[in-house]
Amino acid sequence: MAYDDLRSFLQSLDEQGQLLRISEQVKAEPDIAAAANATGRIGEGAPAIWFDNIEGFTNARVAMNTIGSWENHAISMNLAPNTAVKDQIAEFIRRWDNFPVAPERRDNPPWAENTVDGDDINLFDILPLFRLNDGDGGFYLDKACTISRDPLEPDNFDKQNVGIYRLEVKGKRKLGLQPIPMHDIAIHLNKAEERGEDLPIAITLGNEPMITLMGATPLKYDQSEYEMAGALREKPYPIATAPLTGFDVPWGSEVILEGVIESRVREIEGPFGEFTGHYSGGRNMTVVRIDKVSYRTNPIYESLYLGMPWTEIDYLIGPATCVPLYQQLKAEFPEVQAVNAMYTHGLLAIISTKKRFGGFARSVGLRAMTTPHGLGYVKMVIMVDEDVDPFDLKQVMWAMSSKVNPAGDLVQLQNMSVLELDPGSSPAGITDKLIIDATTPVAPDNRGNYSQPVKDLPETKEWIGKLQAMIAKQKQENK
């Protein structure tokens, strides 16, 4: 089934043994974040975790790590929990090709049960806030979807953006938002500020998993996240009209915050423990004023822990980064076979490709760096042959160790753009980028001695299936 809200997804996780309810009383700090941090350290298959007995809070309900394992990621796509990562990405690609699927507008959204306006808003009363890392500069909303529209084309549905950006809670109705220059919301904000106008936004918390995945996916500027979410869930995505901004928001959200990014106003925001495994420093960031809050009775507050990988965000944005890069490259270079960009939001990508001619693989690597996502994230690319699985790091390391001659297979590009959060950039936002060509040279690039490769025996594929079946049978008998 397709999930219409977070609650139905949590129920499915629970039914499949992937939701752990923690009944003992915990402290908001440090217990909730520490438990979520621990899910990334206990091996594969970590469950979502649920807290409803939090010291100092009444009726607070917090969900963490909801997509924090490959099992949970599979369930979010209505696949069997044991679906292999490579198969999940292949299914992601198959569904992607169904885009666009028009959304379904619904009345009576559950988040309309309660409303607060203007100076009566106090986010500290509505949300059970807590810090995620000891060095964080404040409380953060780090899994909310922020909706904005192109101010020059406010009625253009395709140019309405749904994205995930970190939001520091700085007051009862005041947030700090980080609009990374490569993201669509930064384009919207720039257009508004050029006209001296505030940028209206809607912020949705506690969402079903597919729109969360889409908020983390680098779509093209005029591709609708709602239409792509419909394609990926194989059913029209349910939306509703936000009462203040009139924006399209998920029908099933737990909380809707509506307001504006104030034009040309900046304040210090941060630091924050980031997906890079490092703290970001304090920087001048935009200021958000919240003018209306709508929320379900006893809303579920969902957050995710960020820190040293792997954490939930790596499962969340891994496939969502691989697939658009693959699709954009494949459209221009049919030779591309697979893209693995699951490492630190695609700061490192591994791409397998056939070659038309000498130097072809390096050209593909360069194009990866100039895609919409690559401009800000793809810092290093490892290019491998079509018979090397980029998701099998043993094969990748073999290609690196046996195919690369540093004399000609390293392409360094100086002073390229990268997101400011990359701790290796200097100054922040500028870095050299690197292409490592670990493919077999073809004419006219005739270097090395690769004329006698060893290939798998023809019968190997059949025996892979036999051995897997025998191992599965043995495990079943030993239970």
Coordinates of C-alpha atoms in Angstrom, one line a residue, residues 66-470:
T66 CA 12.3 5.8 10.5
I67 CA 14.3 5.3 7.3
G68 CA 17.5 4.4 9.1
S69 CA 18.2 1.0 7.6
W70 CA 17.9 -0.7 4.3
E71 CA 15.0 -2.7 5.7
N72 CA 13.1 0.5 6.6
H73 CA 14.0 2.1 3.3
A74 CA 12.5 -0.9 1.5
I75 CA 9.4 -0.8 3.6
S76 CA 9.0 2.9 2.8
M77 CA 8.8 1.9 -0.9
N78 CA 6.4 -1.0 -0.1
L79 CA 9.1 -3.6 -0.9
A80 CA 10.0 -6.6 1.2
P81 CA 12.3 -5.7 4.0
N82 CA 15.1 -8.0 2.8
T83 CA 15.2 -6.4 -0.7
A84 CA 18.9 -5.9 -1.6
V85 CA 20.2 -2.3 -1.9
K86 CA 21.0 -2.7 -5.6
D87 CA 17.5 -4.0 -6.2
Q88 CA 15.9 -1.1 -4.3
I89 CA 17.8 1.4 -6.5
A90 CA 16.8 -0.5 -9.6
E91 CA 13.1 -0.3 -8.5
F92 CA 13.6 3.4 -7.7
I93 CA 14.8 3.9 -11.3
R94 CA 11.9 1.8 -12.7
R95 CA 9.3 3.9 -10.9
W96 CA 11.1 7.1 -11.8
D97 CA 10.3 6.5 -15.4
N98 CA 6.6 6.8 -14.5
F99 CA 7.0 10.5 -13.8
P100 CA 4.8 12.6 -13.8
V101 CA 1.9 11.3 -11.8
A102 CA -0.5 14.1 -11.0
P103 CA -1.3 14.6 -7.3
E104 CA -4.7 14.2 -5.7
R105 CA -6.2 17.2 -3.9
R106 CA -8.1 16.3 -0.7
D107 CA -10.2 18.1 1.8
N108 CA -10.2 17.9 5.6
P109 CA -6.5 17.3 6.3
P110 CA -5.7 16.0 9.7
W111 CA -3.3 18.9 10.5
A112 CA -6.3 21.3 10.4
E113 CA -7.5 20.1 13.8
N114 CA -5.7 22.9 15.7
T115 CA -4.5 26.3 14.6
V116 CA -2.5 29.1 16.3
D117 CA -1.9 32.6 14.7
G118 CA 0.5 35.5 15.1
D119 CA 1.8 36.4 18.5
D120 CA 0.0 33.5 20.1
I121 CA 2.4 31.1 18.5
N122 CA 4.9 29.4 20.7
L123 CA 6.7 26.5 19.0
F124 CA 8.2 25.4 22.3
D125 CA 4.7 24.5 23.5
I126 CA 3.8 22.6 20.3
L127 CA 7.0 20.7 19.6
P128 CA 9.1 18.6 22.0
L129 CA 12.4 20.1 21.0
F130 CA 15.9 18.7 21.8
R131 CA 19.5 19.1 20.6
L132 CA 20.9 16.4 18.4
N133 CA 24.6 16.9 19.3
D134 CA 26.3 18.6 22.3
G135 CA 27.8 21.3 20.2
D136 CA 24.6 22.4 18.4
G137 CA 23.9 26.0 18.6
G138 CA 20.2 25.4 19.4
F139 CA 17.2 23.2 18.6
Y140 CA 16.9 22.1 15.0
L141 CA 14.1 20.9 12.7
D142 CA 16.2 18.8 10.4
K143 CA 13.6 16.5 8.7
A144 CA 10.9 19.0 7.8
C145 CA 9.9 19.7 4.2
T146 CA 9.9 23.4 3.2
I147 CA 7.7 24.5 0.4
S148 CA 8.4 27.6 -1.6
R149 CA 7.3 29.0 -5.0
D150 CA 9.0 31.0 -7.7
P151 CA 7.9 34.5 -6.9
L152 CA 7.9 35.5 -10.6
E153 CA 5.7 32.5 -11.5
P154 CA 3.6 31.8 -8.4
D155 CA 1.0 29.8 -10.2
N156 CA 3.5 27.5 -11.9
F157 CA 3.0 24.2 -10.1
D158 CA 6.2 22.7 -11.5
K159 CA 8.3 25.5 -10.1
Q160 CA 7.0 24.9 -6.6
N161 CA 9.8 23.4 -4.6
V162 CA 9.7 20.9 -1.8
G163 CA 13.1 20.6 -0.1
I164 CA 14.7 19.6 3.2
Y165 CA 16.8 22.4 4.8
R166 CA 18.0 22.7 8.4
L167 CA 15.9 25.1 10.5
E168 CA 17.1 26.4 13.9
V169 CA 14.4 27.3 16.3
K170 CA 15.5 30.7 17.6
G171 CA 12.3 32.0 19.2
K172 CA 8.6 31.3 19.8
R173 CA 7.8 32.0 16.1
K174 CA 11.3 32.6 14.7
L175 CA 13.6 30.2 12.8
G176 CA 16.9 30.4 11.0
L177 CA 17.0 28.6 7.6
Q178 CA 20.0 27.7 5.5
P179 CA 19.3 28.1 1.8
I180 CA 22.3 26.4 0.1
P181 CA 23.0 28.4 -3.1
M182 CA 22.6 25.3 -5.3
H183 CA 19.1 24.5 -4.1
D184 CA 15.9 25.8 -5.6
I185 CA 14.8 27.7 -2.5
A186 CA 17.9 29.9 -2.9
I187 CA 16.8 30.7 -6.4
H188 CA 13.3 31.6 -5.1
L189 CA 14.7 33.7 -2.3
N190 CA 17.1 35.6 -4.7
K191 CA 14.2 36.5 -7.0
A192 CA 12.1 37.8 -4.1
E193 CA 14.9 39.8 -2.5
E194 CA 15.8 41.4 -5.8
R195 CA 12.2 42.8 -5.7
G196 CA 12.5 43.7 -2.0
E197 CA 9.9 41.2 -1.0
D198 CA 9.6 38.5 1.7
L199 CA 9.5 34.9 0.4
P200 CA 6.4 33.0 1.7
I201 CA 7.0 29.5 2.7
A202 CA 5.3 26.5 4.3
I203 CA 7.1 24.1 6.6
T204 CA 5.7 20.6 7.1
L205 CA 6.7 18.3 9.9
G206 CA 6.0 14.6 10.4
N207 CA 5.6 13.5 6.8
E208 CA 5.1 10.1 5.2
P209 CA 8.4 8.8 3.8
M210 CA 8.0 9.4 0.1
I211 CA 7.8 13.2 0.2
T212 CA 10.7 13.1 2.6
L213 CA 12.7 11.1 0.1
M214 CA 11.7 13.6 -2.6
G215 CA 12.6 16.6 -0.4
A216 CA 16.1 15.1 -0.3
T217 CA 16.2 14.3 -4.1
P218 CA 18.0 16.7 -6.5
L219 CA 15.2 17.1 -9.1
K220 CA 15.4 19.6 -11.9
Y221 CA 14.1 23.1 -11.2
D222 CA 10.8 22.5 -13.1
Q223 CA 10.1 19.0 -11.9
S224 CA 7.4 18.6 -9.2
E225 CA 8.3 16.7 -6.1
Y226 CA 4.6 15.8 -5.7
E227 CA 4.4 14.4 -9.2
M228 CA 7.6 12.4 -8.6
A229 CA 6.4 11.1 -5.2
G230 CA 3.3 9.9 -7.0
A231 CA 5.4 8.0 -9.5
L232 CA 7.5 6.4 -6.8
R233 CA 4.6 5.4 -4.6
E234 CA 2.7 4.3 -7.7
K235 CA -0.4 6.2 -6.7
P236 CA -1.3 10.0 -6.9
Y237 CA 0.2 11.9 -4.0
P238 CA -2.4 13.4 -1.6
I239 CA -2.0 17.2 -1.1
A240 CA -4.1 19.9 0.6
T241 CA -4.1 23.7 0.5
A242 CA -2.3 25.5 3.3
P243 CA -4.7 28.1 4.8
L244 CA -2.4 31.1 4.9
T245 CA 0.0 30.8 1.9
G246 CA -2.3 28.8 -0.3
F247 CA 0.6 26.5 -1.0
D248 CA 0.2 22.8 -1.8
V249 CA 1.3 20.8 1.2
P250 CA 1.2 17.1 2.1
W251 CA -2.3 16.1 3.2
G252 CA -1.1 13.8 5.9
S253 CA 1.5 16.0 7.7
E254 CA 1.5 16.3 11.5
V255 CA 2.3 20.0 11.7
I256 CA 2.2 22.9 9.2
L257 CA 4.1 26.1 9.8
E258 CA 3.4 29.0 7.5
G259 CA 5.2 32.3 7.3
V260 CA 7.9 34.1 5.3
I261 CA 11.7 34.3 4.9
E262 CA 12.2 38.0 5.8
S263 CA 13.8 39.9 2.9
R264 CA 17.5 40.8 3.3
V265 CA 17.5 39.9 7.0
R266 CA 20.4 37.7 8.2
E267 CA 21.4 36.5 11.6
I268 CA 24.0 34.1 13.0
E269 CA 22.9 30.5 12.8
G270 CA 24.7 27.4 14.0
P271 CA 26.9 25.6 14.7
F272 CA 25.2 22.3 13.8
G273 CA 26.5 18.7 13.7
E274 CA 26.2 17.9 10.0
F275 CA 26.0 14.9 7.6
T276 CA 29.7 15.3 6.9
G277 CA 30.5 14.1 10.4
H278 CA 31.7 17.6 11.3
Y279 CA 30.2 20.7 12.9
S280 CA 29.4 23.6 10.7
G281 CA 30.4 27.0 12.1
G282 CA 28.1 29.9 12.8
R283 CA 27.1 31.8 9.7
N284 CA 24.8 34.5 8.7
M285 CA 21.6 32.8 7.6
T286 CA 18.1 33.8 6.7
V287 CA 15.4 34.6 9.3
V288 CA 11.9 33.0 9.1
R289 CA 8.9 34.5 10.8
I290 CA 6.0 32.0 11.5
D291 CA 2.6 33.6 11.2
K292 CA 0.3 30.5 11.4
V293 CA 0.6 27.0 12.8
S294 CA -1.8 24.1 12.1
Y295 CA -1.3 20.7 13.8
R296 CA -2.9 17.4 14.6
T297 CA -4.0 16.8 18.2
N298 CA -1.0 15.3 20.0
P299 CA 1.3 15.5 16.9
I300 CA 4.1 13.0 16.4
Y301 CA 7.4 14.9 16.2
E302 CA 9.9 13.3 13.8
S303 CA 13.5 14.1 13.6
L304 CA 16.7 12.4 12.5
Y305 CA 20.2 12.2 14.0
L306 CA 23.1 13.6 12.0
G307 CA 26.7 12.9 12.8
M308 CA 29.5 10.6 11.8
P309 CA 28.2 8.4 9.0
W310 CA 26.4 6.1 8.7
T311 CA 23.2 7.6 10.2
E312 CA 19.7 7.8 9.0
I313 CA 20.4 10.6 6.6
D314 CA 22.7 8.3 4.6
Y315 CA 19.9 5.8 4.0
L316 CA 17.5 8.6 3.3
I317 CA 19.6 10.5 0.7
G318 CA 21.7 7.6 -0.7
P319 CA 19.4 6.2 -3.3
A320 CA 17.7 9.6 -3.7
T321 CA 21.1 10.9 -4.9
C322 CA 22.1 7.9 -7.0
V323 CA 19.0 7.8 -9.1
P324 CA 18.8 11.4 -10.4
L325 CA 22.5 11.4 -11.2
Y326 CA 22.1 8.2 -13.1
Q327 CA 19.0 9.4 -15.0
Q328 CA 20.6 12.7 -15.9
L329 CA 23.9 11.1 -17.1
K330 CA 22.1 8.2 -18.9
A331 CA 20.0 10.7 -20.9
E332 CA 23.2 12.2 -22.4
F333 CA 25.5 9.2 -22.2
P334 CA 23.6 5.9 -22.9
E335 CA 26.8 4.0 -22.1
V336 CA 26.4 4.8 -18.3
Q337 CA 25.5 1.5 -16.5
A338 CA 25.1 2.5 -12.8
V339 CA 25.9 5.3 -10.3
N340 CA 26.7 4.8 -6.6
A341 CA 26.6 8.2 -5.0
M342 CA 25.7 7.1 -1.5
Y343 CA 28.7 8.4 0.3
T344 CA 28.3 11.6 2.2
H345 CA 25.4 12.9 0.0
G346 CA 27.4 12.2 -3.2
L347 CA 30.6 14.1 -2.3
L348 CA 32.1 10.9 -3.7
A349 CA 30.4 9.1 -6.6
I350 CA 31.4 5.8 -8.4
I351 CA 30.2 5.5 -11.9
S352 CA 30.4 2.5 -14.2
T353 CA 30.3 3.0 -18.0
K354 CA 31.1 1.6 -21.4
K355 CA 33.5 3.7 -23.5
R356 CA 33.0 5.0 -27.0
F357 CA 36.6 6.2 -27.3
G358 CA 39.7 7.0 -25.3
G359 CA 39.1 9.6 -22.5
F360 CA 35.3 9.0 -22.7
A361 CA 35.0 7.9 -19.0
R362 CA 36.7 11.2 -17.8
S363 CA 34.2 13.2 -19.8
V364 CA 31.3 11.3 -18.1
G365 CA 33.0 12.1 -14.7
L366 CA 33.2 15.8 -15.6
R367 CA 29.5 15.9 -16.6
A368 CA 28.6 14.3 -13.3
M369 CA 30.2 17.3 -11.6
T370 CA 28.1 19.8 -13.6
T371 CA 24.7 18.3 -13.0
P372 CA 22.4 20.3 -10.7
H373 CA 23.4 18.1 -7.7
G374 CA 27.0 17.7 -8.8
L375 CA 27.7 21.4 -8.8
G376 CA 27.4 21.5 -5.0
Y377 CA 28.3 17.9 -4.0
V378 CA 30.2 15.7 -6.4
K379 CA 33.8 16.4 -5.4
M380 CA 35.4 13.1 -6.4
V381 CA 34.4 10.7 -9.1
I382 CA 35.7 7.2 -9.5
M383 CA 35.1 5.9 -13.1
V384 CA 35.0 2.1 -13.5
D385 CA 34.2 -0.3 -16.4
E386 CA 30.8 -1.6 -17.2
D387 CA 31.6 -5.0 -15.8
V388 CA 32.6 -3.5 -12.4
D389 CA 29.7 -3.1 -10.0
P390 CA 30.0 0.3 -8.3
F391 CA 28.0 -1.0 -5.3
D392 CA 30.6 -3.7 -4.7
L393 CA 33.5 -1.9 -3.1
K394 CA 35.8 -5.0 -3.4
Q395 CA 35.4 -4.7 -7.2
V396 CA 35.9 -1.0 -7.1
M397 CA 39.1 -1.3 -5.0
W398 CA 40.3 -3.9 -7.5
A399 CA 39.8 -1.5 -10.4
M400 CA 41.5 1.3 -8.5
S401 CA 44.5 -0.8 -7.6
S402 CA 45.0 -2.5 -11.0
K403 CA 43.8 0.1 -13.6
V404 CA 44.9 3.4 -12.3
N405 CA 48.2 5.0 -13.3
P406 CA 48.5 8.3 -11.5
A407 CA 50.6 9.7 -14.4
G408 CA 47.5 10.0 -16.6
D409 CA 44.4 8.8 -14.8
L410 CA 43.9 11.6 -12.3
V411 CA 42.1 14.7 -13.5
Q412 CA 42.2 17.6 -11.0
L413 CA 40.0 20.6 -11.5
Q414 CA 40.9 23.7 -9.6
N415 CA 38.6 26.1 -7.7
M416 CA 35.3 24.4 -8.3
S417 CA 32.1 25.0 -6.4
V418 CA 31.0 22.8 -3.5
L419 CA 28.6 23.4 -0.7
E420 CA 30.0 25.4 2.2
L421 CA 29.4 22.6 4.6
D422 CA 32.2 20.5 3.0
P423 CA 34.9 20.7 5.7
G424 CA 37.6 20.2 3.1
S425 CA 36.7 23.3 1.1
S426 CA 38.9 26.4 1.5
P427 CA 37.6 29.0 1.4
A428 CA 34.2 27.6 2.3
G429 CA 32.4 26.7 -0.9
I430 CA 35.5 26.3 -3.1
T431 CA 37.4 23.1 -3.6
D432 CA 39.5 21.3 -6.2
K433 CA 37.7 18.3 -7.7
L434 CA 39.1 15.0 -8.7
I435 CA 38.2 12.4 -11.4
I436 CA 39.9 9.0 -11.0
D437 CA 39.8 7.0 -14.2
A438 CA 39.8 3.4 -13.2
T439 CA 38.6 2.1 -16.6
T440 CA 40.4 0.1 -19.1
P441 CA 42.0 2.4 -21.7
V442 CA 40.6 2.1 -25.3
A443 CA 41.9 3.6 -28.5
P444 CA 43.3 6.1 -29.1
D445 CA 44.3 6.0 -25.4
N446 CA 46.4 2.9 -25.6
R447 CA 48.2 2.6 -22.2
G448 CA 49.0 -0.3 -20.0
N449 CA 48.7 -4.0 -20.6
Y450 CA 45.1 -5.1 -20.5
S451 CA 44.8 -7.4 -23.5
Q452 CA 44.2 -10.6 -21.5
P453 CA 41.5 -10.1 -18.9
V454 CA 40.2 -13.0 -16.8
K455 CA 36.4 -13.3 -17.1
D456 CA 33.9 -15.2 -14.9
L457 CA 33.2 -18.7 -16.2
P458 CA 29.9 -19.0 -18.1
E459 CA 28.5 -21.3 -15.5
T460 CA 29.3 -18.9 -12.6
K461 CA 25.9 -17.1 -12.7
E462 CA 24.0 -20.3 -12.4
W463 CA 26.1 -21.4 -9.5
I464 CA 25.5 -18.0 -7.7
G465 CA 21.8 -18.8 -7.6
K466 CA 22.4 -22.4 -6.5
L467 CA 24.7 -21.4 -3.6
Q468 CA 22.3 -18.6 -2.4
A469 CA 19.4 -21.1 -2.4
M470 CA 21.5 -23.7 -0.5

